[in-house]
Short mmCIF file of C-alpha atoms in Angstrom, two decimals:
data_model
loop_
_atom_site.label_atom_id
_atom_site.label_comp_id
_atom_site.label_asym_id
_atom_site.label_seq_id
_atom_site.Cartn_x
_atom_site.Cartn_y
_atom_site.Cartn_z
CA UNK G 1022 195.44 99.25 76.53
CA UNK G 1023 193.75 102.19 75.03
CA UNK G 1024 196.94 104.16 74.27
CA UNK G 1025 197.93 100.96 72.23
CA UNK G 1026 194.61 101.18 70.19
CA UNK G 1027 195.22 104.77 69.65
CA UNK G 1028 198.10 104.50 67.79
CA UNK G 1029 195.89 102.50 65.18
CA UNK G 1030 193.61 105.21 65.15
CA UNK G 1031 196.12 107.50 64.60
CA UNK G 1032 197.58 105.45 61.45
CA UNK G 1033 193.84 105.59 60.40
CA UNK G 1034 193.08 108.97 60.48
CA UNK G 1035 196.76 109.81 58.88
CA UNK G 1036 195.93 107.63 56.24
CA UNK G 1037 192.43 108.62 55.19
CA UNK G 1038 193.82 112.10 55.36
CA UNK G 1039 196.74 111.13 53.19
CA UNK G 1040 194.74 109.76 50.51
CA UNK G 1041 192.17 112.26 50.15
CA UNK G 1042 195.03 114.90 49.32
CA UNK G 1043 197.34 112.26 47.07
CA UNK G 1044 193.76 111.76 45.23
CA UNK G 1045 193.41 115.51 45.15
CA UNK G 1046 196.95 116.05 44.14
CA UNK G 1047 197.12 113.27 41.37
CA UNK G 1048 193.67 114.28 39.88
CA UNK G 1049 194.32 118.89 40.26
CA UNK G 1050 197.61 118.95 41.25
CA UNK G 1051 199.31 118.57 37.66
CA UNK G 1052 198.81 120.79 34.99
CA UNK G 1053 197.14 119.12 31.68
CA UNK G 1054 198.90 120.76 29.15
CA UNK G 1055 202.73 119.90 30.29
CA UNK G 1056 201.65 117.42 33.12
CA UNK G 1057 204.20 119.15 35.73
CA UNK G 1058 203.15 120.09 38.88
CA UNK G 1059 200.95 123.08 39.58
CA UNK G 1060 202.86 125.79 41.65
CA UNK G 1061 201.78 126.57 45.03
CA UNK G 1062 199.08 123.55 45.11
CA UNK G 1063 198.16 123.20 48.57
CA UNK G 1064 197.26 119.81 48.95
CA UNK G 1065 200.66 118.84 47.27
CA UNK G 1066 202.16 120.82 49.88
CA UNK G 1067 199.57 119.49 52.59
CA UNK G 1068 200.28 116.22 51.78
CA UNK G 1069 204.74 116.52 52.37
CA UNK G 1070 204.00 118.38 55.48
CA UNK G 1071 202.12 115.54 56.89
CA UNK G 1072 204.00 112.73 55.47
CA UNK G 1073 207.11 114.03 57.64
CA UNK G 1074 205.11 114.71 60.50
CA UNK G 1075 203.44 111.40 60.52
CA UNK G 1076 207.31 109.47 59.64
CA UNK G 1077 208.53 111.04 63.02
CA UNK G 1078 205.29 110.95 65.26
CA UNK G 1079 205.22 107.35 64.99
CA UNK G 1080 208.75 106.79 65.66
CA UNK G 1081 208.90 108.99 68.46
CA UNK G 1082 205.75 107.03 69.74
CA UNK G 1083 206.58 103.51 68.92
CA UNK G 1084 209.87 104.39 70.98
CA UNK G 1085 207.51 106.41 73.89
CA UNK G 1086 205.01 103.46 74.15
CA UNK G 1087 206.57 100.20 72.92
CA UNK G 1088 210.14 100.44 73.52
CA UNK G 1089 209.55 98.83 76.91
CA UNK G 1090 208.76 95.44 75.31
CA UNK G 1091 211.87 95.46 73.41
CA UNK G 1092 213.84 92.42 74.74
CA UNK G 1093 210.24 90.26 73.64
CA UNK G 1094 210.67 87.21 71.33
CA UNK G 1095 208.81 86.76 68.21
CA UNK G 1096 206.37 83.87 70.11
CA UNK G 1097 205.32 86.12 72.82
CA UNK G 1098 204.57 88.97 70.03
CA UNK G 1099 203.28 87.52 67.31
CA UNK G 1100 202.35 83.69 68.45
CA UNK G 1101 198.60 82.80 69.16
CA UNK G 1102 196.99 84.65 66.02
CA UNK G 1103 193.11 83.23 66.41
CA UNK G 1104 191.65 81.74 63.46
CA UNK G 1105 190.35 84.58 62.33
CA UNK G 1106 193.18 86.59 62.14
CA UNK G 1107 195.51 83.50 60.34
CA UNK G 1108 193.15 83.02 57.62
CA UNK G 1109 193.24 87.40 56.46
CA UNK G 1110 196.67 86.64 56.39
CA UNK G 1111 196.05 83.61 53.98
CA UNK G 1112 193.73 85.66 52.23
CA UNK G 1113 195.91 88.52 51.81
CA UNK G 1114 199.01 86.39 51.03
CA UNK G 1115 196.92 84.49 48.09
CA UNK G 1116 195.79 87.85 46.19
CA UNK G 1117 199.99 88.58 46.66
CA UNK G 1118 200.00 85.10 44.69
CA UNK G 1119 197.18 85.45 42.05
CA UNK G 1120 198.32 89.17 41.23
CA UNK G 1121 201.76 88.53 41.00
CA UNK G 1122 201.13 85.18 38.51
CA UNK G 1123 198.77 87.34 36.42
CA UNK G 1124 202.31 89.56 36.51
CA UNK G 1125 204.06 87.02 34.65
CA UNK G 1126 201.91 85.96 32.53
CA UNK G 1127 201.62 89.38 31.73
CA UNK G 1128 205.15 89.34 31.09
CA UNK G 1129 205.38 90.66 27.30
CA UNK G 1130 203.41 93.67 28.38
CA UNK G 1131 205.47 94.79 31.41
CA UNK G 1132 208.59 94.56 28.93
CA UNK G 1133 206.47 96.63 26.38
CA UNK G 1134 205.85 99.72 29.16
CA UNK G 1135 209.66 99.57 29.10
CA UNK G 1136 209.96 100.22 25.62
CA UNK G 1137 210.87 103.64 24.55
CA UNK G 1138 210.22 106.11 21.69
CA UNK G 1139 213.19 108.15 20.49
CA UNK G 1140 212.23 110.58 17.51
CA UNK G 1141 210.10 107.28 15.95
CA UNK G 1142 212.89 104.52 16.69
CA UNK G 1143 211.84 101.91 19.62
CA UNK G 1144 214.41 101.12 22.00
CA UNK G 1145 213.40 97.88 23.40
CA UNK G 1146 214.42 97.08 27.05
CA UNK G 1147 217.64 95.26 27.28
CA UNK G 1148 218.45 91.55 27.99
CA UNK G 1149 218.98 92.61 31.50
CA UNK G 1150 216.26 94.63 32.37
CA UNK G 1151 213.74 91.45 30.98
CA UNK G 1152 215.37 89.81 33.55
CA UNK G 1153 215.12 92.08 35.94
CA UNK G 1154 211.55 92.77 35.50
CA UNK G 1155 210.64 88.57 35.41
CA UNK G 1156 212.65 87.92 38.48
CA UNK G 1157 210.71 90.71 40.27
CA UNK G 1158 207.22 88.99 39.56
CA UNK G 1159 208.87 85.98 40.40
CA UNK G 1160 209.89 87.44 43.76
CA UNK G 1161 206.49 88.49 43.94
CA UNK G 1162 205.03 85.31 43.82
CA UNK G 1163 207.57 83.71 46.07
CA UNK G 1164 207.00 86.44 48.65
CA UNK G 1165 202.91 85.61 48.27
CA UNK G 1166 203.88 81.70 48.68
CA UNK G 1167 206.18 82.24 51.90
CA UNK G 1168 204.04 84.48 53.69
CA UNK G 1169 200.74 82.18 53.33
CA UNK G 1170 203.16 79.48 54.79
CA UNK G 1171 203.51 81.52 57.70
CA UNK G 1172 200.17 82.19 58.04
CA UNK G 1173 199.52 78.41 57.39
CA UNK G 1174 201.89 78.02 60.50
CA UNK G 1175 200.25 80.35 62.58
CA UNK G 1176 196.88 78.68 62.10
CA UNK G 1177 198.50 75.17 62.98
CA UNK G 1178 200.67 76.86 66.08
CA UNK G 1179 203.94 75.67 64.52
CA UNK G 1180 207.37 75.94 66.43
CA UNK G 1181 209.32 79.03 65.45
CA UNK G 1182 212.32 78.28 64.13
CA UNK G 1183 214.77 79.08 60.96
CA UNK G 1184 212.32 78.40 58.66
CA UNK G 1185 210.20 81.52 60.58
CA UNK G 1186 212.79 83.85 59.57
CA UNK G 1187 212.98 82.64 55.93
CA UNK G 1188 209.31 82.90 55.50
CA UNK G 1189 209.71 87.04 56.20
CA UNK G 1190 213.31 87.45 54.47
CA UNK G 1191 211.57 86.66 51.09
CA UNK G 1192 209.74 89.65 50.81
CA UNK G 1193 212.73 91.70 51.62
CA UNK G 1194 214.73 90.73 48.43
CA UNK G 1195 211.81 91.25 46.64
CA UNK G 1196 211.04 95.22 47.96
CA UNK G 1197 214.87 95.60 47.39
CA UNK G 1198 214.41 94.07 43.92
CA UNK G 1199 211.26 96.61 43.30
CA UNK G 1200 213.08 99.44 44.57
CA UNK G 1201 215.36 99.14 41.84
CA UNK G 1202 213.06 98.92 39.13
CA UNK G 1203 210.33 101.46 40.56
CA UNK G 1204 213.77 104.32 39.80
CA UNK G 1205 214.37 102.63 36.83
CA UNK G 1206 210.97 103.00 35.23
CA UNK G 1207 210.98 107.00 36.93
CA UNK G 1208 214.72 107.79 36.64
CA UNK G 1209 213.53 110.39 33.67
CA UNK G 1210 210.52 111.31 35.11
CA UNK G 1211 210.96 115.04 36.42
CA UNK G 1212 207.59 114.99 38.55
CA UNK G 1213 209.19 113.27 41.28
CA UNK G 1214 206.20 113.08 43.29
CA UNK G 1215 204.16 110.85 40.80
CA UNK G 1216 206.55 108.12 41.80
CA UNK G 1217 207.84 109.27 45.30
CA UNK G 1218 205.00 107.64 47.41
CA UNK G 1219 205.45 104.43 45.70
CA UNK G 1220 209.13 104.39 46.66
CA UNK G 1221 208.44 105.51 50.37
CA UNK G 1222 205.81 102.63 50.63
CA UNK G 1223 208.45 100.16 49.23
CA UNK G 1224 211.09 101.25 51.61
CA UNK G 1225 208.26 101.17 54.23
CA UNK G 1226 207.57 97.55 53.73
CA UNK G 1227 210.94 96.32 53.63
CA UNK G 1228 211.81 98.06 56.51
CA UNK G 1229 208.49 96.05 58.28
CA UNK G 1230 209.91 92.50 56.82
CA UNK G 1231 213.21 93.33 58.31
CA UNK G 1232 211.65 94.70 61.62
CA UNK G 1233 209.41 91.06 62.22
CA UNK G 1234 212.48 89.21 60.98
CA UNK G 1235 214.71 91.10 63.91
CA UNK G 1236 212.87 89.66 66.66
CA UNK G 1237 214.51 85.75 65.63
CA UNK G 1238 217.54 87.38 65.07
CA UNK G 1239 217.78 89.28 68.67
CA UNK G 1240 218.04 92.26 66.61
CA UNK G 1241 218.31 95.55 69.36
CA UNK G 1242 215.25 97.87 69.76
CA UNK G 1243 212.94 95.04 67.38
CA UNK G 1244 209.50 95.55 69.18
CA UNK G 1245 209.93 100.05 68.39
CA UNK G 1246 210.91 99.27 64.74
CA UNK G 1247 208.43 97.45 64.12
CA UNK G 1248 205.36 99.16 65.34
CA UNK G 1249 207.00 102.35 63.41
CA UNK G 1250 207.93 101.09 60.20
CA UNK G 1251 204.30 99.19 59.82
CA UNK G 1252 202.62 102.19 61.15
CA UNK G 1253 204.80 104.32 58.31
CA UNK G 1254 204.09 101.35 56.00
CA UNK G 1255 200.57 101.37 56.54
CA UNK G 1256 200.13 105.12 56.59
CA UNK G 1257 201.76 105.39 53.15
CA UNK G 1258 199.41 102.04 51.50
CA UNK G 1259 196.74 104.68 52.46
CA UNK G 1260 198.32 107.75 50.92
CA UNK G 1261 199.75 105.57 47.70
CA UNK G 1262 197.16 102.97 47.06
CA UNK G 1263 194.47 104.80 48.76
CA UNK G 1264 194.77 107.95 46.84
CA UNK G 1265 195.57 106.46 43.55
CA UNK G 1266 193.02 103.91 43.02
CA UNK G 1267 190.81 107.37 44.04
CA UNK G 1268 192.24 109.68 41.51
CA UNK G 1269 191.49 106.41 38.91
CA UNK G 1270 187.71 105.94 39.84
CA UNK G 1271 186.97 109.44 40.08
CA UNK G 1272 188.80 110.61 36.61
CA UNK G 1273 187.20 107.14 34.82
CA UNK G 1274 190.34 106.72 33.07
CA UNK G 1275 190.58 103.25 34.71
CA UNK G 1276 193.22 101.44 36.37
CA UNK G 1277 195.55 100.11 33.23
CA UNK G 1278 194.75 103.39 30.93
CA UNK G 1279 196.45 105.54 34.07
CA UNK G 1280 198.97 103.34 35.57
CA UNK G 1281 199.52 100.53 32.73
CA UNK G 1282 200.09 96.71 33.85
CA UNK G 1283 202.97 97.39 35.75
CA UNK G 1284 201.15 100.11 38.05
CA UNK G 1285 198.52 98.19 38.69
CA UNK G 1286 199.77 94.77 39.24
CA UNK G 1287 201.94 96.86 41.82
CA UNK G 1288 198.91 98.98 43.48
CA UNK G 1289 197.66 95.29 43.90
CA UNK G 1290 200.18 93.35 45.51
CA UNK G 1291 201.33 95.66 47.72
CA UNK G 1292 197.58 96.35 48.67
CA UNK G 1293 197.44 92.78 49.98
CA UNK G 1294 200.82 92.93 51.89
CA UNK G 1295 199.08 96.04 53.30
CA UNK G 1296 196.41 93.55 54.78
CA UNK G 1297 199.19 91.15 56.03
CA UNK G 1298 200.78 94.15 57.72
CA UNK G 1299 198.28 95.34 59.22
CA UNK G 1300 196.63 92.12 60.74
CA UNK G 1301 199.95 91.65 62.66
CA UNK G 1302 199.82 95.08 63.52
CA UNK G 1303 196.71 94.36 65.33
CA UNK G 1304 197.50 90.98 66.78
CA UNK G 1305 200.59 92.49 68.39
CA UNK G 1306 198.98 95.76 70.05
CA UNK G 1307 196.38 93.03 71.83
CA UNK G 1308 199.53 91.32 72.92
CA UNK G 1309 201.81 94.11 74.44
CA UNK G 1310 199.14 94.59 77.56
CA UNK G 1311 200.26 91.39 78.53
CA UNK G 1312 204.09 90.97 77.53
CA UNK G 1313 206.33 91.76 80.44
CA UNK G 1314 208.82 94.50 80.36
CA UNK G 1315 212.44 93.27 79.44
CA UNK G 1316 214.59 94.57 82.43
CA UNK G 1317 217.13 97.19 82.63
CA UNK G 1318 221.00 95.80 81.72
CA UNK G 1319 221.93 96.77 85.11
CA UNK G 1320 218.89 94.31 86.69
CA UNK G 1321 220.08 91.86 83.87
CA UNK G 1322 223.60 91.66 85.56
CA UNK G 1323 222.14 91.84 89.09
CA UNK G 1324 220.01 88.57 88.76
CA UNK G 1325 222.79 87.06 86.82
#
């Protein structure tokens, strides 16, 4: 029981550290003159070092400690959330929803942070990137809606079924979605580490959809990928979130005059999947203790 409890304190600690050196990094790390990267900054290189270390420790441990309860069903892992628990994930998925309709009603000024200026002539975004940037929000929104159903389920103790796996296969097109545009709004950017973060986290979370999904699907080695990529996914909401919304207090530039309506509608809604993530995180380490062990294939075929 305590070694499942110390993995969240590890994910803590890794994350508070992460953030105090992507704050320090986004706020000393650039120079202000060209805005690239400062040579030899050690909390950049701080920062890589532990990223990497933390990626593997966690999957090495999520294998070490968790692996055991791999043949475990989504009811035994994730069923039973206590009031308390049901309605953070409400909470959480309804600031997904609020944020991501103030996206689209911010619509004309996403499109306008897509706009570029060659030698004094605008390029305006294309018909298909308009698109592409309202579907997102609108995958946004849908993702907020289907996880506070299945926190609305949890709280009522609904039977899992199909519906269950739709509920977390939402979010998934929408990270892909987001993935997409996060390169396309950084694809000329040649600080690649203003913008990597953001697309770790992204991967991180769609990799933690997929992982909860797995468990209705039967999917092999589901209970290990999932306490690994929410741990990751976690770790890097610190380091991302964490560390920018620090380097914006701290400078005073504000949230919109640093990251414009696009950053921060994102910093937001992935803040609150953060919360969702992290409540079933907790949920399912006071579970494991009492899951049994799925057996061995060889026992499998024996009692068969």
């Amino acid at each position: 029981m305590k070694r499942n409890w110390m993995y969240l304190i590890l994910i803590v600690l890794a994350g508070a550290a992460g953030a105090v050196l992507r704050g320090s990094s986004l706020l000393y790390g650039c120079e202000p003159e060209t805005g690239l990267p400062v040579p030899g900054y050690l909390p950049a290189t701080a920062l890589i070092v532990l990223t990497v270390c933390t990626i593997v420790l966690f999957a090495v441990l999520s294998r070490m400690w968790f692996g055991k309860v791999d043949g475990c069903r989504f009811e035994q892992l994730f069923s039973g959330m206590g009031k308390m628990a049901g309605v953070l994930c409400a909470i959480a998925a309804i600031g997904m929803i609020l944020f991501s309709a103030l996206s689209v009603l911010q619509l004309p000024e996403h499109l306008l942070e897509q706009t570029v200026d060659l030698n004094g002539s605008l390029m305006y975004p294309s018909a298909l990137i308009a698109a592409a940037v309202a579907v997102l929000w609108v995958l946004a929104l849908c993702s907020g809606i289907s996880l506070l159903l299945a926190a609305a389920a949890q709280l009522r103790g609904a039977e899992v079924n199909r519906r269950t796996g739709i509920y977390f296969t939402v979010p998934m097109f929408w990270c892909c979605l987001d993935l997409i545009m996060l390169y396309h709004e950084n694809s000329g950017n040649p600080v690649t580490s203003q913008y990597s973060y953001a697309l770790l986290l992204v991967i991180a979370v769609m990799t933690a959809f997929y992982s909860i999904g797995g468990f209705l699907f039967a999917a092999k080695g589901s209970a290990a990928r999932f306490f690994a990529s929410v741990g990751v996914a976690l770790y890097l909401a610190c380091v991302h979130v964490g560390g920018t919304a620090a380097s914006c207090l701290m400078s005073g530039d504000g949230f919109y005059s640093q990251l414009g309506v696009t950053g921060t509608m994102r910093l937001a809604v992935y803040a609150c999947t953060a919360v969702y993530l992290l409540v079933y995180l907790v949920h399912a380490l006071r579970r494991v203790p009492g899951i049994k062990a799925a057996p061995e294939p060889a026992e499998q075929e024996q009692a068969e």
